[in-house]
Short mmCIF file of C-alpha atoms in Angstrom, two decimals:
data_model
loop_
_atom_site.label_atom_id
_atom_site.label_comp_id
_atom_site.label_asym_id
_atom_site.label_seq_id
_atom_site.Cartn_x
_atom_site.Cartn_y
_atom_site.Cartn_z
CA MET A 1 114.75 164.51 163.58
CA ALA A 2 113.32 167.22 162.05
CA ALA A 3 110.71 169.30 164.46
CA GLY A 4 106.78 170.04 163.35
CA LEU A 5 107.80 173.87 163.36
CA PRO A 6 110.86 176.70 162.27
CA SER A 7 114.13 177.41 164.62
CA ASN A 8 113.21 180.52 162.87
CA PRO A 9 109.99 182.41 163.95
CA LEU A 10 110.56 185.00 160.37
CA LYS A 11 107.13 186.67 159.05
CA LYS A 12 106.13 183.96 157.03
CA ILE A 13 104.89 184.62 152.81
CA GLN A 14 101.28 183.48 152.84
CA LEU A 15 100.22 181.19 150.84
CA VAL A 16 96.59 181.04 148.99
CA ARG A 17 96.88 177.33 146.61
CA PRO A 18 98.29 176.23 143.63
CA ALA A 19 98.45 177.55 140.86
CA HIS A 20 100.40 175.79 137.73
CA VAL A 21 103.65 174.06 137.14
CA TRP A 22 105.36 174.46 133.75
CA TYR A 23 106.85 171.83 132.15
CA LYS A 24 109.54 172.55 128.92
CA HIS A 25 109.46 168.92 126.31
CA ALA A 26 111.52 168.30 123.52
CA ASP A 27 108.20 166.84 121.72
CA ILE A 28 105.92 169.41 122.43
CA GLU A 29 103.10 167.92 119.62
CA ALA A 30 103.67 164.39 121.80
CA ALA A 31 103.46 166.29 124.98
CA LYS A 32 100.21 168.26 123.43
CA ARG A 33 98.06 165.44 122.75
CA PHE A 34 98.91 163.58 125.94
CA ALA A 35 98.02 166.94 128.30
CA ALA A 36 94.26 166.35 126.08
CA ASP A 37 94.52 162.84 126.51
CA PHE A 38 94.93 163.73 130.47
CA GLY A 39 92.35 165.87 130.55
CA PHE A 40 93.10 168.78 130.65
CA TYR A 41 91.64 172.18 128.36
CA GLU A 42 94.11 173.46 126.13
CA THR A 43 93.14 177.19 126.49
CA GLU A 44 96.02 179.02 123.71
CA THR A 45 100.00 178.81 122.97
CA ILE A 46 101.94 182.40 123.37
CA GLY A 47 105.16 182.12 121.75
CA LYS A 48 106.41 178.48 123.13
CA THR A 49 104.29 177.89 125.17
CA THR A 50 101.01 176.19 124.94
CA PHE A 51 98.75 176.53 127.95
CA PHE A 52 95.36 174.51 129.85
CA ARG A 53 93.25 175.21 132.40
CA GLY A 54 91.14 172.55 134.85
CA TYR A 55 87.04 173.11 134.88
CA GLY A 56 87.98 175.19 137.60
CA THR A 57 88.37 179.05 137.77
CA GLU A 58 92.55 178.77 137.70
CA PRO A 59 93.86 180.86 134.39
CA PHE A 60 95.91 177.24 134.24
CA VAL A 61 97.48 174.60 135.74
CA LEU A 62 99.77 173.64 132.83
CA ALA A 63 102.16 175.30 131.08
CA LEU A 64 104.15 173.45 127.90
CA GLU A 65 107.25 174.99 126.60
CA ALA A 66 108.71 173.85 123.49
CA SER A 67 112.57 173.55 124.16
CA ASP A 68 115.95 171.45 123.38
CA LYS A 69 115.38 169.89 126.28
CA ALA A 70 112.97 168.05 128.79
CA GLU A 71 112.94 170.08 132.08
CA PHE A 72 111.00 170.87 134.87
CA GLY A 73 110.26 174.19 134.73
CA GLY A 74 108.77 174.75 138.48
CA ALA A 75 105.88 175.15 140.19
CA ALA A 76 103.54 178.31 140.88
CA PHE A 77 101.86 178.95 144.41
CA VAL A 78 98.89 182.28 145.08
CA VAL A 79 99.80 184.22 147.56
CA GLU A 80 96.93 186.73 149.99
CA SER A 81 98.76 190.02 148.84
CA GLU A 82 101.21 192.05 146.40
CA GLU A 83 102.78 192.72 149.26
CA ASP A 84 103.35 188.84 149.84
CA LEU A 85 105.58 189.32 146.28
CA VAL A 86 107.34 192.39 147.50
CA TYR A 87 108.48 190.67 151.16
CA ALA A 88 109.59 187.93 149.34
CA HIS A 89 112.15 189.96 146.43
CA GLN A 90 112.95 191.63 149.58
CA SER A 91 113.60 188.93 152.49
CA LEU A 92 114.99 185.17 150.48
CA PRO A 93 117.99 184.16 150.98
CA LYS A 94 120.75 185.90 148.44
CA GLU A 95 120.95 181.96 147.10
CA CYS A 96 117.44 182.16 146.11
CA LYS A 97 117.69 185.13 143.32
CA ALA A 98 114.07 185.59 143.58
CA THR A 99 113.51 188.57 140.22
CA GLU A 100 111.51 192.11 141.47
CA VAL A 101 108.25 191.47 141.84
CA HIS A 102 107.03 191.84 137.78
CA GLU A 103 104.27 192.02 135.40
CA LEU A 104 103.32 188.40 133.19
CA LYS A 105 102.61 189.30 130.40
CA ASP A 106 102.81 186.72 128.45
CA VAL A 107 100.03 184.37 130.11
CA PRO A 108 96.44 184.09 130.92
CA GLY A 109 94.75 185.69 133.86
CA GLY A 110 97.88 188.22 134.00
CA GLY A 111 98.61 189.33 137.96
CA LYS A 112 102.54 189.81 139.00
CA ARG A 113 105.28 187.35 139.83
CA VAL A 114 107.91 186.27 141.70
CA THR A 115 110.42 183.73 140.60
CA PHE A 116 113.42 181.91 142.88
CA TYR A 117 115.42 179.47 143.09
CA ASP A 118 116.15 176.45 145.37
CA PRO A 119 118.71 177.65 147.40
CA VAL A 120 119.78 174.00 147.21
CA ASP A 121 118.94 172.07 144.76
CA GLY A 122 117.74 175.69 142.37
CA PHE A 123 114.89 174.22 141.01
CA PRO A 124 112.30 177.06 139.98
CA PHE A 125 109.56 178.50 142.35
CA HIS A 126 107.11 180.76 141.08
CA LEU A 127 105.06 182.64 143.26
CA VAL A 128 101.76 184.83 141.35
CA HIS A 129 98.75 187.54 142.38
CA GLY A 130 96.63 188.90 140.78
CA GLN A 131 95.55 186.65 137.95
CA SER A 132 92.06 186.75 137.05
CA GLU A 133 89.98 183.98 136.76
CA VAL A 134 87.97 182.14 134.55
CA GLU A 135 84.30 180.79 134.71
CA ARG A 136 83.83 177.43 135.84
CA ARG A 137 83.88 175.07 132.90
CA ASP A 138 80.61 171.93 133.39
CA PRO A 139 82.91 169.04 132.12
CA GLY A 140 78.79 167.40 131.79
CA PHE A 141 79.33 164.42 135.11
CA PRO A 142 76.65 162.23 135.71
CA VAL A 143 74.02 162.17 138.80
CA LEU A 144 75.55 159.38 140.29
CA LYS A 145 72.44 157.29 143.18
CA PHE A 146 74.27 153.87 144.80
CA ASN A 147 72.99 150.31 145.21
CA TYR A 148 74.04 148.74 148.55
CA PRO A 149 72.97 146.39 150.50
CA ASN A 150 70.40 147.55 153.21
CA GLU A 151 70.34 151.47 151.25
CA LYS A 152 69.16 151.51 147.78
CA ASN A 153 68.93 154.65 146.33
CA ARG A 154 68.34 154.08 143.08
CA GLU A 155 65.70 154.38 141.92
CA PRO A 156 63.82 151.74 139.85
CA ASN A 157 64.31 151.63 136.39
CA LYS A 158 66.80 153.92 136.27
CA PHE A 159 70.35 152.86 135.32
CA GLN A 160 74.35 154.35 135.71
CA ARG A 161 76.03 155.66 132.28
CA PHE A 162 79.06 156.98 131.78
CA GLU A 163 80.88 159.03 128.68
CA LYS A 164 84.57 157.29 127.41
CA ARG A 165 86.80 160.02 127.84
CA PRO A 166 90.06 161.79 129.63
CA ALA A 167 89.06 161.97 133.17
CA PRO A 168 88.25 166.41 133.46
CA VAL A 169 91.50 167.79 135.56
CA HIS A 170 89.86 170.42 137.59
CA LYS A 171 92.77 171.69 139.62
CA LEU A 172 96.79 171.03 140.14
CA GLY A 173 96.55 169.65 143.80
CA HIS A 174 100.42 169.26 144.88
CA PHE A 175 103.92 168.77 143.64
CA GLY A 176 107.12 166.68 145.22
CA MET A 177 110.23 166.78 144.71
CA CYS A 178 113.95 164.42 145.71
CA VAL A 179 116.02 167.06 147.10
CA THR A 180 119.61 166.40 148.15
CA ASN A 181 119.76 168.23 151.13
CA TYR A 182 116.09 167.56 153.34
CA ALA A 183 117.35 168.94 155.80
CA LYS A 184 118.44 172.18 154.75
CA CYS A 185 115.06 172.32 152.11
CA TYR A 186 112.50 171.72 155.55
CA GLU A 187 114.23 174.28 157.32
CA PHE A 188 114.00 176.71 154.26
CA TYR A 189 110.66 176.09 153.64
CA SER A 190 109.33 176.14 156.79
CA SER A 191 111.50 178.62 157.77
CA TYR A 192 110.48 181.30 155.10
CA PHE A 193 106.96 180.05 153.61
CA ASN A 194 103.37 178.64 155.83
CA PHE A 195 104.18 175.41 154.94
CA PHE A 196 102.89 172.88 157.63
CA PRO A 197 104.12 169.41 157.89
CA SER A 198 100.92 167.19 157.73
CA GLU A 199 103.50 163.88 157.69
CA LEU A 200 106.49 163.42 158.40
CA VAL A 201 108.59 160.46 157.72
CA HIS A 202 111.57 158.82 159.19
CA ASN A 203 114.50 156.41 158.16
CA ASP A 204 114.93 152.80 161.04
CA GLU A 205 117.07 155.04 162.17
CA GLY A 206 114.75 158.52 163.84
CA VAL A 207 115.53 160.78 161.05
CA ASP A 208 113.16 162.97 158.70
CA VAL A 209 113.80 162.30 154.99
CA THR A 210 109.87 162.80 153.87
CA VAL A 211 107.92 166.02 154.26
CA PHE A 212 104.56 166.46 153.09
CA PHE A 213 103.68 170.12 153.91
CA ARG A 214 99.79 171.55 153.89
CA LEU A 215 98.99 175.22 154.12
CA ASP A 216 98.82 177.21 157.07
CA ARG A 217 95.46 178.67 156.96
CA GLY A 218 94.21 178.61 160.20
CA LYS A 219 90.90 177.64 160.28
CA ASP A 220 90.36 177.11 156.27
CA PHE A 221 89.77 173.83 155.51
CA VAL A 222 93.29 172.81 152.97
CA ASP A 223 93.95 169.34 150.52
CA HIS A 224 96.20 167.33 153.05
CA HIS A 225 99.18 168.35 151.02
CA CYS A 226 100.30 170.32 148.55
CA PHE A 227 103.97 170.34 148.30
CA PHE A 228 106.29 167.54 149.82
CA PHE A 229 110.10 166.60 148.94
CA PHE A 230 112.73 163.21 149.85
CA GLU A 231 115.86 163.06 149.89
CA GLY A 232 118.42 160.97 147.01
CA PRO A 233 120.98 161.29 145.23
CA LYS A 234 119.87 163.26 142.38
CA MET A 235 116.95 166.75 142.21
CA HIS A 236 114.83 165.56 140.46
CA VAL A 237 111.06 166.78 139.90
CA HIS A 238 108.96 163.55 140.77
CA HIS A 239 105.09 163.95 140.18
CA SER A 240 103.21 166.92 139.62
CA SER A 241 98.96 166.02 140.69
CA PHE A 242 95.92 166.46 139.88
CA GLU A 243 92.38 166.38 140.75
CA THR A 244 88.92 164.53 138.90
CA HIS A 245 85.74 164.11 139.77
CA ASP A 246 85.16 161.39 140.99
CA PHE A 247 86.54 157.05 141.00
CA ASP A 248 84.50 156.52 137.65
CA ALA A 249 85.61 160.15 135.54
CA GLN A 250 89.57 158.69 137.24
CA VAL A 251 88.67 154.91 136.30
CA LEU A 252 87.31 156.43 132.62
CA GLY A 253 90.91 158.32 132.51
CA HIS A 254 93.11 154.90 133.53
CA ASP A 255 91.20 153.43 130.59
CA TRP A 256 91.32 156.29 127.47
CA LEU A 257 94.87 155.99 128.71
CA ARG A 258 95.61 152.90 128.57
CA HIS A 259 93.65 152.32 125.20
CA GLN A 260 96.23 155.27 123.76
CA GLY A 261 99.18 153.70 124.56
CA TYR A 262 101.07 155.54 127.39
CA THR A 263 102.70 153.84 130.22
CA ASN A 264 101.01 153.71 133.87
CA CYS A 265 103.73 153.83 136.53
CA TRP A 266 101.53 152.81 139.67
CA GLY A 267 97.74 152.62 140.30
CA VAL A 268 94.88 152.46 140.72
CA GLY A 269 95.12 152.47 143.88
CA ARG A 270 94.40 154.75 147.59
CA HIS A 271 96.68 156.17 149.81
CA VAL A 272 97.56 155.88 153.50
CA MET A 273 98.71 159.57 153.45
CA GLY A 274 96.55 161.69 152.60
CA SER A 275 93.58 159.23 151.21
CA GLN A 276 93.56 160.14 148.07
CA ILE A 277 92.40 157.45 144.88
CA PHE A 278 95.23 157.76 142.91
CA ASP A 279 96.90 157.08 139.46
CA TYR A 280 99.99 158.33 137.99
CA TRP A 281 101.00 158.16 134.57
CA PHE A 282 103.90 158.58 132.65
CA ASP A 283 104.09 161.08 130.32
CA PRO A 284 105.95 160.89 126.88
CA SER A 285 109.26 162.95 128.07
CA GLY A 286 109.13 160.10 131.20
CA PHE A 287 107.45 163.43 134.13
CA ILE A 288 104.77 161.65 135.83
CA LEU A 289 101.36 163.04 136.49
CA GLU A 290 98.76 161.99 138.54
CA HIS A 291 95.16 162.12 138.46
CA TYR A 292 93.45 161.84 142.53
CA VAL A 293 90.73 161.85 143.53
CA ASP A 294 89.05 162.00 147.51
CA GLY A 295 92.19 163.72 149.52
CA ASP A 296 91.59 164.26 153.42
CA LEU A 297 91.04 167.73 154.12
CA LEU A 298 92.50 169.32 157.58
CA ASP A 299 92.77 172.19 159.42
CA MET A 300 95.17 173.91 162.18
CA ASN A 301 93.53 171.33 164.52
CA GLU A 302 95.09 168.50 163.31
CA PRO A 303 98.79 168.04 164.22
CA THR A 304 102.01 166.53 162.65
CA HIS A 305 101.95 163.19 162.29
CA HIS A 306 105.19 160.89 161.75
CA ASN A 307 105.63 157.70 160.31
CA LYS A 308 108.13 155.40 159.66
CA ALA A 309 109.56 154.84 155.57
CA ALA A 310 107.23 151.66 154.62
CA PRO A 311 105.76 150.23 151.44
CA ASP A 312 102.74 149.37 153.05
CA ASN A 313 102.64 153.67 154.44
CA LEU A 314 102.46 154.77 150.69
CA HIS A 315 98.66 152.68 150.14
CA VAL A 316 96.51 150.40 151.23
CA TRP A 317 95.45 149.40 148.27
CA GLY A 318 96.11 148.44 144.47
CA PRO A 319 99.54 147.85 142.92
CA GLU A 320 102.38 147.16 145.07
CA VAL A 321 104.66 150.11 144.56
CA PRO A 322 106.50 149.61 141.23
CA PRO A 323 110.36 150.26 141.83
CA THR A 324 110.36 153.51 138.93
CA PHE A 325 107.96 155.39 141.71
CA LEU A 326 110.34 155.26 144.73
CA GLN A 327 113.48 156.95 141.95
#
């Protein structure tokens, strides 16, 4: 069983938050239409890549690149300092093929980056610093007051009214991978980065097979997880997850996607680990993207939780887990 702490106490590369994800698509126009219907805001196209932001302050949270085939282009995390980029280039194992620190000239927000490749399965992973933030957008969410059986908060003769539209994306919350060697991946990411396991999931033999990592930011509150992975026969990205505003915004977005003819993967439901209300969709290339709301926040006072792998550990309400979600 993998321990809650790395066996190799290296100086760690300090990650601050997830920044964006990169996908490549053979049918880029279909991918761009889906992104708009999912609730992203298109910012600009540079070369073969179209960038989308949320209503938060990241310059972009999704990059869609025109390509000959559909492929995951990696996730990016903001690091604490440029020194972390230099240290990543110098200290990561040679099999990671870490690039030198380089300027981001052809992306919104600029900044600097180091890209490395997962030492087990070779998928790209990006570290960025110094990107310029953008002004927060106002999606115009209604101010809601809820009436409960014994607590009435909405004034008489006032109504709850909503606009039918996509669910506006706020930020990238997390992404997940299927990897071919869980133990080696766990050792690498927990040794070289300030990832900390919020949840470890084990099989019938007591061997850990899934981890939900959060960032160790001390007393700062962080999302329950920002990166997860589990072991399987073939490496692939499982999904990328984006926060929206609240349950109404989420279900309005669910209906919008359904009416546009897209394929729902799983949802709407509520997770156990992380507590998020989830809604997963297939994009036109078959990648899974998630809307979530109401996720848990943790600091380093919260220890690692250990759970046995079981369908009931994935959700407390909602549709049954579909076979396509567990692939």
